[in-house]
mmCIF file of C-alpha atoms in Angstrom:
data_model
loop_
_atom_site.group_PDB
_atom_site.id
_atom_site.type_symbol
_atom_site.label_atom_id
_atom_site.label_comp_id
_atom_site.label_asym_id
_atom_site.label_seq_id
_atom_site.Cartn_x
_atom_site.Cartn_y
_atom_site.Cartn_z
ATOM 1 C CA MET A 1 79.628 105.478 108.187
ATOM 2 C CA SER A 2 82.946 107.383 108.104
ATOM 3 C CA ALA A 3 82.602 108.387 104.453
ATOM 4 C CA ASN A 4 79.081 109.470 105.261
ATOM 5 C CA ALA A 5 80.362 111.581 108.178
ATOM 6 C CA SER A 6 83.003 113.113 105.930
ATOM 7 C CA GLU A 7 80.374 114.028 103.335
ATOM 8 C CA ARG A 8 78.060 115.480 105.986
ATOM 9 C CA LEU A 9 80.922 117.578 107.345
ATOM 10 C CA ILE A 10 81.786 118.934 103.878
ATOM 11 C CA GLU A 11 78.161 119.715 103.047
ATOM 12 C CA ALA A 12 77.555 121.395 106.415
ATOM 13 C CA THR A 13 80.687 123.491 105.976
ATOM 14 C CA ARG A 14 79.619 124.521 102.471
ATOM 15 C CA GLU A 15 76.276 125.757 103.745
ATOM 16 C CA LEU A 16 77.760 127.532 106.752
ATOM 17 C CA LEU A 17 80.453 129.249 104.676
ATOM 18 C CA TRP A 18 77.779 130.479 102.286
ATOM 19 C CA GLU A 19 75.570 131.762 105.109
ATOM 20 C CA ARG A 20 78.077 132.931 107.731
ATOM 21 C CA GLY A 21 81.511 133.229 106.136
ATOM 22 C CA TYR A 22 84.728 131.666 107.385
ATOM 23 C CA VAL A 23 84.978 133.388 110.778
ATOM 24 C CA GLY A 24 81.297 132.737 111.508
ATOM 25 C CA THR A 25 81.700 129.039 110.777
ATOM 26 C CA SER A 26 82.971 127.463 113.958
ATOM 27 C CA PRO A 27 84.003 123.823 114.263
ATOM 28 C CA LYS A 28 81.190 123.358 116.800
ATOM 29 C CA ALA A 29 78.612 124.774 114.353
ATOM 30 C CA ILE A 30 79.930 122.477 111.626
ATOM 31 C CA GLN A 31 79.707 119.452 113.903
ATOM 32 C CA GLN A 32 76.172 120.349 114.977
ATOM 33 C CA ALA A 33 74.986 120.924 111.408
ATOM 34 C CA ALA A 34 76.614 117.686 110.238
ATOM 35 C CA GLY A 35 75.466 115.625 113.189
ATOM 36 C CA ALA A 36 79.072 114.582 113.705
ATOM 37 C CA GLY A 37 81.269 114.644 116.768
ATOM 38 C CA GLN A 38 84.575 116.376 117.254
ATOM 39 C CA GLY A 39 86.453 113.102 116.956
ATOM 40 C CA SER A 40 84.842 112.386 113.604
ATOM 41 C CA MET A 41 85.688 115.844 112.301
ATOM 42 C CA TYR A 42 89.332 115.606 113.289
ATOM 43 C CA HIS A 43 89.562 112.016 112.074
ATOM 44 C CA HIS A 44 88.663 113.145 108.532
ATOM 45 C CA PHE A 45 90.193 116.625 108.459
ATOM 46 C CA ALA A 46 93.283 118.153 110.075
ATOM 47 C CA GLY A 47 91.207 121.110 111.225
ATOM 48 C CA LYS A 48 88.829 123.830 110.141
ATOM 49 C CA PRO A 49 91.101 125.147 107.326
ATOM 50 C CA ALA A 50 91.349 121.682 105.731
ATOM 51 C CA LEU A 51 87.605 121.148 105.986
ATOM 52 C CA ALA A 52 86.908 124.631 104.613
ATOM 53 C CA LEU A 53 89.231 123.921 101.680
ATOM 54 C CA ALA A 54 87.383 120.677 100.896
ATOM 55 C CA ALA A 55 84.069 122.541 101.089
ATOM 56 C CA ILE A 56 85.259 125.399 98.866
ATOM 57 C CA ARG A 57 86.634 122.939 96.307
ATOM 58 C CA ARG A 58 83.307 121.088 96.244
ATOM 59 C CA THR A 59 81.388 124.345 95.811
ATOM 60 C CA ALA A 60 83.710 125.361 92.976
ATOM 61 C CA GLN A 61 83.281 121.972 91.261
ATOM 62 C CA GLU A 62 79.508 122.207 91.480
ATOM 63 C CA LEU A 63 79.470 125.749 90.108
ATOM 64 C CA ARG A 64 81.625 124.667 87.166
ATOM 65 C CA ALA A 65 79.387 121.668 86.495
ATOM 66 C CA ALA A 66 76.226 123.797 86.582
ATOM 67 C CA ALA A 67 77.776 126.396 84.278
ATOM 68 C CA GLU A 68 79.050 123.727 81.899
ATOM 69 C CA THR A 69 75.588 122.168 81.667
ATOM 70 C CA ALA A 70 74.352 125.403 80.081
ATOM 71 C CA LEU A 71 77.502 126.447 78.242
ATOM 72 C CA GLY A 72 78.403 123.018 76.904
ATOM 73 C CA GLY A 73 75.195 122.543 74.971
ATOM 74 C CA THR A 74 74.904 122.659 71.234
ATOM 75 C CA GLY A 75 73.694 125.565 69.204
ATOM 76 C CA PRO A 76 74.692 129.143 68.585
ATOM 77 C CA ALA A 77 76.943 131.008 70.999
ATOM 78 C CA TYR A 78 74.186 133.429 71.998
ATOM 79 C CA ALA A 79 71.806 130.582 72.900
ATOM 80 C CA ARG A 80 74.435 128.938 75.098
ATOM 81 C CA ILE A 81 75.271 132.194 76.871
ATOM 82 C CA GLU A 82 71.545 132.874 77.259
ATOM 83 C CA ALA A 83 71.046 129.412 78.775
ATOM 84 C CA TYR A 84 73.825 130.142 81.267
ATOM 85 C CA LEU A 85 72.460 133.563 82.186
ATOM 86 C CA LEU A 86 68.880 132.319 82.571
ATOM 87 C CA ARG A 87 69.653 129.085 84.403
ATOM 88 C CA GLU A 88 67.972 128.448 87.747
ATOM 89 C CA ARG A 89 69.707 130.248 90.620
ATOM 90 C CA ASP A 90 68.918 131.156 94.208
ATOM 91 C CA VAL A 91 69.545 134.827 93.427
ATOM 92 C CA LEU A 92 68.849 136.183 96.907
ATOM 93 C CA ARG A 93 71.402 133.853 98.491
ATOM 94 C CA GLY A 94 74.034 135.005 96.044
ATOM 95 C CA CYS A 95 76.735 133.040 94.300
ATOM 96 C CA PRO A 96 78.382 130.552 96.668
ATOM 97 C CA VAL A 97 81.761 131.180 95.030
ATOM 98 C CA GLY A 98 81.322 134.898 94.486
ATOM 99 C CA ARG A 99 80.363 135.428 98.123
ATOM 100 C CA LEU A 100 83.672 133.914 99.181
ATOM 101 C CA THR A 101 85.448 136.818 97.462
ATOM 102 C CA MET A 102 83.885 139.104 100.060
ATOM 103 C CA ASP A 103 85.237 137.014 102.936
ATOM 104 C CA PRO A 104 88.528 138.612 104.050
ATOM 105 C CA ASP A 105 89.689 135.419 105.770
ATOM 106 C CA VAL A 106 89.244 133.339 102.621
ATOM 107 C CA MET A 107 90.878 135.976 100.420
ATOM 108 C CA ALA A 108 93.843 136.334 102.815
ATOM 109 C CA ASP A 109 94.606 132.587 102.697
ATOM 110 C CA ALA A 110 96.224 131.605 99.386
ATOM 111 C CA GLU A 111 95.146 127.970 99.718
ATOM 112 C CA LEU A 112 91.479 128.795 100.431
ATOM 113 C CA ARG A 113 91.451 131.483 97.769
ATOM 114 C CA ALA A 114 92.912 129.287 95.006
ATOM 115 C CA PRO A 115 89.696 127.368 94.121
ATOM 116 C CA VAL A 116 87.792 130.677 94.024
ATOM 117 C CA ASP A 117 90.312 132.293 91.667
ATOM 118 C CA GLU A 118 90.552 129.155 89.526
ATOM 119 C CA THR A 119 86.779 128.925 89.159
ATOM 120 C CA LEU A 120 86.309 132.566 88.188
ATOM 121 C CA ASP A 121 89.255 132.325 85.769
ATOM 122 C CA TRP A 122 87.770 129.148 84.278
ATOM 123 C CA LEU A 123 84.368 130.792 83.850
ATOM 124 C CA ARG A 124 85.797 133.874 82.142
ATOM 125 C CA GLY A 125 87.886 131.641 79.863
ATOM 126 C CA ARG A 126 84.969 129.363 79.026
ATOM 127 C CA LEU A 127 82.733 132.325 78.208
ATOM 128 C CA ALA A 128 85.481 134.008 76.160
ATOM 129 C CA GLY A 129 85.766 130.861 74.053
ATOM 130 C CA ILE A 130 82.034 130.856 73.370
ATOM 131 C CA VAL A 131 82.003 134.570 72.546
ATOM 132 C CA GLN A 132 84.920 133.940 70.169
ATOM 133 C CA GLU A 133 82.886 131.184 68.492
ATOM 134 C CA GLY A 134 80.105 133.738 67.992
ATOM 135 C CA LEU A 135 82.572 136.248 66.582
ATOM 136 C CA ASP A 136 84.086 133.667 64.238
ATOM 137 C CA SER A 137 80.671 132.647 62.916
ATOM 138 C CA GLY A 138 79.550 136.259 62.433
ATOM 139 C CA GLU A 139 76.859 135.886 65.064
ATOM 140 C CA PHE A 140 78.217 138.738 67.219
ATOM 141 C CA SER A 141 79.300 142.212 66.249
ATOM 142 C CA PRO A 142 82.991 142.271 65.290
ATOM 143 C CA SER A 143 83.404 145.227 67.674
ATOM 144 C CA LEU A 144 83.186 142.825 70.625
ATOM 145 C CA ASP A 145 86.347 141.569 72.308
ATOM 146 C CA ALA A 146 85.871 137.994 73.540
ATOM 147 C CA ARG A 147 87.803 138.403 76.818
ATOM 148 C CA GLU A 148 86.246 141.749 77.676
ATOM 149 C CA THR A 149 82.759 140.460 76.904
ATOM 150 C CA ALA A 150 83.327 137.378 79.060
ATOM 151 C CA ALA A 151 84.492 139.611 81.919
ATOM 152 C CA ALA A 152 81.352 141.743 81.480
ATOM 153 C CA ILE A 153 79.136 138.635 81.632
ATOM 154 C CA VAL A 154 80.743 137.459 84.889
ATOM 155 C CA ALA A 155 80.592 140.996 86.323
ATOM 156 C CA THR A 156 76.906 141.270 85.416
ATOM 157 C CA ILE A 157 76.095 137.992 87.137
ATOM 158 C CA GLN A 158 78.085 138.784 90.278
ATOM 159 C CA GLY A 159 76.860 142.393 90.402
ATOM 160 C CA GLY A 160 73.308 141.219 89.791
ATOM 161 C CA TYR A 161 73.527 139.004 92.874
ATOM 162 C CA VAL A 162 74.715 141.958 94.972
ATOM 163 C CA LEU A 163 71.984 144.283 93.697
ATOM 164 C CA ALA A 164 69.286 141.653 94.211
ATOM 165 C CA ARG A 165 70.439 140.964 97.772
ATOM 166 C CA ALA A 166 70.555 144.697 98.511
ATOM 167 C CA ALA A 167 67.011 145.168 97.183
ATOM 168 C CA GLY A 168 65.688 141.940 98.711
ATOM 169 C CA SER A 169 64.291 140.992 95.309
ATOM 170 C CA PRO A 170 65.584 139.037 92.323
ATOM 171 C CA ALA A 171 64.236 141.776 90.017
ATOM 172 C CA ALA A 172 67.571 143.635 89.916
ATOM 173 C CA PHE A 173 69.378 140.452 88.860
ATOM 174 C CA ASP A 174 66.766 139.701 86.199
ATOM 175 C CA THR A 175 66.939 143.260 84.844
ATOM 176 C CA ALA A 176 70.736 143.108 84.570
ATOM 177 C CA VAL A 177 70.579 139.772 82.743
ATOM 178 C CA ARG A 178 67.917 141.009 80.313
ATOM 179 C CA GLY A 179 69.983 144.127 79.618
ATOM 180 C CA LEU A 180 73.099 142.091 78.940
ATOM 181 C CA LEU A 181 71.215 139.724 76.639
ATOM 182 C CA ALA A 182 69.873 142.711 74.688
ATOM 183 C CA LEU A 183 73.417 144.041 74.283
ATOM 184 C CA LEU A 184 74.658 140.637 73.127
ATOM 185 C CA SER A 185 71.766 139.879 70.808
ATOM 186 C CA PRO A 186 72.995 138.465 67.503
ATOM 187 C CA ARG A 187 73.513 140.901 64.657
ATOM 188 C CA THR A 188 70.731 139.301 62.625
ATOM 189 C CA ALA A 189 68.219 139.987 65.427
ATOM 190 C CA ARG A 190 68.916 143.737 65.571
#
C-alpha cells in the first residue's frame, strides 16, 4: 500500500503542477488528488519540494521516453524527425516540461529546474545528432547546421504549444509543424 500511496502522490503532483504550477499546488490539494493523508505524504517525501522534484523527474523521464520512441526508430533522418513532430500530443494542455519553464518558482530553484534543463538539453542534442545523420547522408541541405536546426525544432514545438493554447485550437501547432517539415524536406523531394 505504501508504494501505491507514493505513486499516487507523484502522479497527483505531476498533474497539479501541469495544471496549476508550483505555487498553485498545495500539499492539501496533492493529498486530496492522491487520496492520501498528510502522514502518508510526509512518510514518503520530506515535503512539497521533494515531492515536486520526484514528479518533475518522472515527467521528464516520460517525455524523453515518448520522444525516443519516435526518434529512435529506423529509417531516414527526416522520417524520424517527422515521426517526432507528428506524434500524438495533447496540444492544448501544452508540454508538461515546457510549461515548467514558465513557472517562476520552478525556475528559481536549481534542484527543481535541473530535470527541466537536462531534458531540453537532451532533446536538442538528440535532434542535432539525427539532423547530423541527415547531413552526413546527403538527405538534408548542407546549408543546415545540426545544432541550430535542432534548436529550431524544439522552439517550433514549444512555440506551437503556446500559440495553440492562445488560440484555443491545435491548428496553430499543426501549422507550425507542417511549415517546419516543409523547410526540412529532403533535398530529393524539392
